[in-house]
XYZ file of C-alpha atoms in Angstrom:
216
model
C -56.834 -166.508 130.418
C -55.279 -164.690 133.284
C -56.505 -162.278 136.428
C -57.226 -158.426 135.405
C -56.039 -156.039 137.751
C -58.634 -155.435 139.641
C -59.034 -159.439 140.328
C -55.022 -159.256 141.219
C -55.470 -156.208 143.496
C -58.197 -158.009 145.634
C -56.303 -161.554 145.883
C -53.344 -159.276 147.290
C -55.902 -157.325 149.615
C -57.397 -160.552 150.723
C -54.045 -161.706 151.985
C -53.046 -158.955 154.042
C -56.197 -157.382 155.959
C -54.521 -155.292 158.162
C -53.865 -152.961 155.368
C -55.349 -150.713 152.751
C -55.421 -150.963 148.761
C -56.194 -148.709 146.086
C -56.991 -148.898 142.162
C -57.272 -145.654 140.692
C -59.050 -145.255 137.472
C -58.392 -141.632 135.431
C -61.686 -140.172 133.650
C -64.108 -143.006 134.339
C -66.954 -141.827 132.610
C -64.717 -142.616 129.156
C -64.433 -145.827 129.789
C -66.795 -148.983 129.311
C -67.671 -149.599 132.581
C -69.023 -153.267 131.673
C -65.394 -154.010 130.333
C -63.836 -152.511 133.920
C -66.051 -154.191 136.095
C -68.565 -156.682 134.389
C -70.959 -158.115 136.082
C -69.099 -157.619 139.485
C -70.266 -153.878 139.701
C -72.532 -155.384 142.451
C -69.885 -156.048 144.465
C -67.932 -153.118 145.332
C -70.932 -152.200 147.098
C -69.997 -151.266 150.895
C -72.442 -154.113 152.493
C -71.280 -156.663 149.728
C -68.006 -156.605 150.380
C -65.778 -159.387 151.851
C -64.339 -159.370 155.297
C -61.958 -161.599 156.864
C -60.766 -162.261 160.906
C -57.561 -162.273 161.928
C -57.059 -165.911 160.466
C -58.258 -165.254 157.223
C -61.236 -166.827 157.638
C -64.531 -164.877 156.226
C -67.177 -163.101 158.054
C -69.563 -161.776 156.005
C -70.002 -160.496 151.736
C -70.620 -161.905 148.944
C -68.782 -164.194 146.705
C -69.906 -164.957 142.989
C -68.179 -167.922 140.675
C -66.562 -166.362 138.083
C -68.377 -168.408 135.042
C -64.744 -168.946 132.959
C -62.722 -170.222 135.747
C -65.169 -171.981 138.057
C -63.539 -169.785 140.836
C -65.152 -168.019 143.851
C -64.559 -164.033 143.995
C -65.217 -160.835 145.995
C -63.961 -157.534 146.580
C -62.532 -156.840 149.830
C -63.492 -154.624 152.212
C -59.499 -152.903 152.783
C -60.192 -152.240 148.584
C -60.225 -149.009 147.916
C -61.816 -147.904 144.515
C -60.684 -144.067 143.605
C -61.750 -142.595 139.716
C -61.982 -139.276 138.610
C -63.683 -137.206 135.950
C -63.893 -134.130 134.814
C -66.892 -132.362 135.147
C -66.443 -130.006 131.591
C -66.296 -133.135 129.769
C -69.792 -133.727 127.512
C -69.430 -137.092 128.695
C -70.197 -137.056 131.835
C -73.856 -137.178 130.827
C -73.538 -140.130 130.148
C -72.183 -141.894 133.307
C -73.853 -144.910 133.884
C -76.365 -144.503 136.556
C -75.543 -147.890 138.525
C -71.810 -146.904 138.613
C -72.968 -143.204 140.298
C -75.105 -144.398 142.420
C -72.094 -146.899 144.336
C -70.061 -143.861 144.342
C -69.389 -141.609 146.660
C -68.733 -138.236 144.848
C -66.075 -134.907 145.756
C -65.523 -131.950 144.224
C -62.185 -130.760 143.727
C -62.548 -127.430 142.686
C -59.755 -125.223 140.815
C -57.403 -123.405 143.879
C -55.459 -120.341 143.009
C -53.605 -121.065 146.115
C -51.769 -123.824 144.750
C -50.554 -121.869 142.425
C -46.535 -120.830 143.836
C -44.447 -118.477 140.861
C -41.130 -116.657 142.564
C -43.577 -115.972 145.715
C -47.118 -116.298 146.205
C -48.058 -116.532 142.667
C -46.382 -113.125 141.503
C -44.173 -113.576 138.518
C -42.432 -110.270 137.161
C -43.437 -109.220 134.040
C -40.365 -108.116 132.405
C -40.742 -104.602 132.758
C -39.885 -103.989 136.384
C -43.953 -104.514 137.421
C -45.827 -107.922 138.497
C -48.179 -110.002 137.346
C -50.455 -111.981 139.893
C -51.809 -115.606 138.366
C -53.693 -116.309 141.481
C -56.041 -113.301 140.601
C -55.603 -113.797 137.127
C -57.269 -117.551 137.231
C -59.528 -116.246 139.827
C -60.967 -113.230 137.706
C -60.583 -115.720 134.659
C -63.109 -118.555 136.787
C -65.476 -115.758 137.530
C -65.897 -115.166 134.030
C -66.357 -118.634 132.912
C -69.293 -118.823 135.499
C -70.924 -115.675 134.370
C -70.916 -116.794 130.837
C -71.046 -120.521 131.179
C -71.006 -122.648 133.986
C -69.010 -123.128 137.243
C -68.107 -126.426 135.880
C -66.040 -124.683 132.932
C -63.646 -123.245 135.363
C -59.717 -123.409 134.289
C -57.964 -125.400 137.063
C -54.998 -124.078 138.945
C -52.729 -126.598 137.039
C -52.306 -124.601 133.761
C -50.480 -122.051 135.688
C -48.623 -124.281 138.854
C -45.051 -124.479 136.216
C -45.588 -120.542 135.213
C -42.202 -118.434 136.512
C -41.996 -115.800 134.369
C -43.908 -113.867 131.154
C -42.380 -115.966 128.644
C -44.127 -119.331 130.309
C -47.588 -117.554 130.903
C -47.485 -116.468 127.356
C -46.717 -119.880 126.255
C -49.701 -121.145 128.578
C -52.327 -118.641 127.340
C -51.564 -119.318 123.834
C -51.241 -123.298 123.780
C -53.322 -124.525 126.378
C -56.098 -121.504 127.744
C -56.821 -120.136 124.089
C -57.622 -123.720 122.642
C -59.744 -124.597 125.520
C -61.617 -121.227 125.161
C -62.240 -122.029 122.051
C -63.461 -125.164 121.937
C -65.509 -124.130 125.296
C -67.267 -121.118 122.866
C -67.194 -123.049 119.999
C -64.894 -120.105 118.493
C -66.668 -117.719 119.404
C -64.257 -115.281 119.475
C -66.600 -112.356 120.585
C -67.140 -114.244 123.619
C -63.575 -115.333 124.284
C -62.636 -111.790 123.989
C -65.164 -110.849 126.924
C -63.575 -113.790 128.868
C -59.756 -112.383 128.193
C -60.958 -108.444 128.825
C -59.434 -107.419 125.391
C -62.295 -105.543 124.722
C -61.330 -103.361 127.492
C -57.644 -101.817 126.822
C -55.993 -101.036 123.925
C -53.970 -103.120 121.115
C -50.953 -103.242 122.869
C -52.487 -105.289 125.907
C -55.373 -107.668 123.937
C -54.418 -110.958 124.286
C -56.483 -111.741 121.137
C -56.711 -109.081 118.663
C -59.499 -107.773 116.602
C -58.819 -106.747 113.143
C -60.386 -104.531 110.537
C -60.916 -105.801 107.340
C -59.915 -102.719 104.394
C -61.239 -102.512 101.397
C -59.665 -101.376 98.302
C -63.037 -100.424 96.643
């Protein structure tokens, strides 16, 4: 039997006041929140938490003996606990209700801004013109919320590492297209309205309709 790190994190926060700690948990709402916090879920709780005078010596919170080791424990008040989720995710539904409710939540919604290319995010596009990904994901986004939901918007990070045509192609075919898909559950008709194909000719669809022929 030995400390989690969550128990670790708190023993070191306990120690040294005067400063702040962090555990960061990715995508919380796939994990088992009684294996990540147990019974102590309680106690990260802002008026539960432990705090300490200059000596070390407690104040106020709560304490609880841990039932395998006999030992005293609380969560510090310099303990910072940071997840995040993402809101497309099915999921999320199923958050646990006494984990959102000791949570407070923020929204980090997708920023074409962040987005850099050669300048601004313009990347050429091999034939002496330019292509802008900060209105592309922005017209993208405003199509995803006309058809779906806000919360089905693509986030800047598919095209931050995009410099040039060859890497957006690579990025709309391996990473938007399967999310579109899965998002439409292949719906193609719909992923078509999404991508404006419908709207120019063969040369510029991104996904291509084709005619069946018979030989009847």
């Amino acid at each position: 039997m030995r400390p989690g790190v969550l128990r670790r994190l708190c023993e070191r926060a306990r120690k040294d006041p005067s400063h702040r700690y962090a555990l960061i948990i990715d995508e919380i709402n796939r994990g088992n929140v009684a294996k990540v916090f147990g019974e102590l879920i309680t106690h990260i709780e802002g008026d539960k938490r432990l705090r300490f005078d200059a000596n070390g010596k407690k104040i106020s919170g709560l304490e609880v003996t841990l039932p395998y080791s006999g030992e005293s424990f609380g969560v510090p008040s310099n303990v910072d606990l940071i997840c995040t989720m993402n809101t497309a995710d099915r999921s999320i539904s199923l958050l646990d209700t006494a984990l959102r409710r000791r949570f407070r939540f923020e929204e980090m919604v997708p920023n074409a801004r962040a987005i850099g290319g050669e300048t601004d995010g313009i990347i050429p596009d091999g034939e002496g013109g330019e292509i802008d990904l900060r209105q592309l994901l922005d017209t993208l986004n405003s199509r995803l919320t006309h058809l779906l939901h806000r919360d089905q918007r693509i986030g800047h990070a598919y095209f931050a590492k995009v410099q040039d045509l060859v890497g957006l192609r690579v990025v709309m075919a391996q990473e938007v297209l399967p999310l579109l898909q899965e998002y439409f559950y292949d719906d193609w008709r719909q992923i078509r309205l999404i991508l404006a194909d419908s709207a120019v000719g063969p040369e510029y669809q991104i996904n291509c309709q084709a005619t069946a022929v018979s030989n009847s």
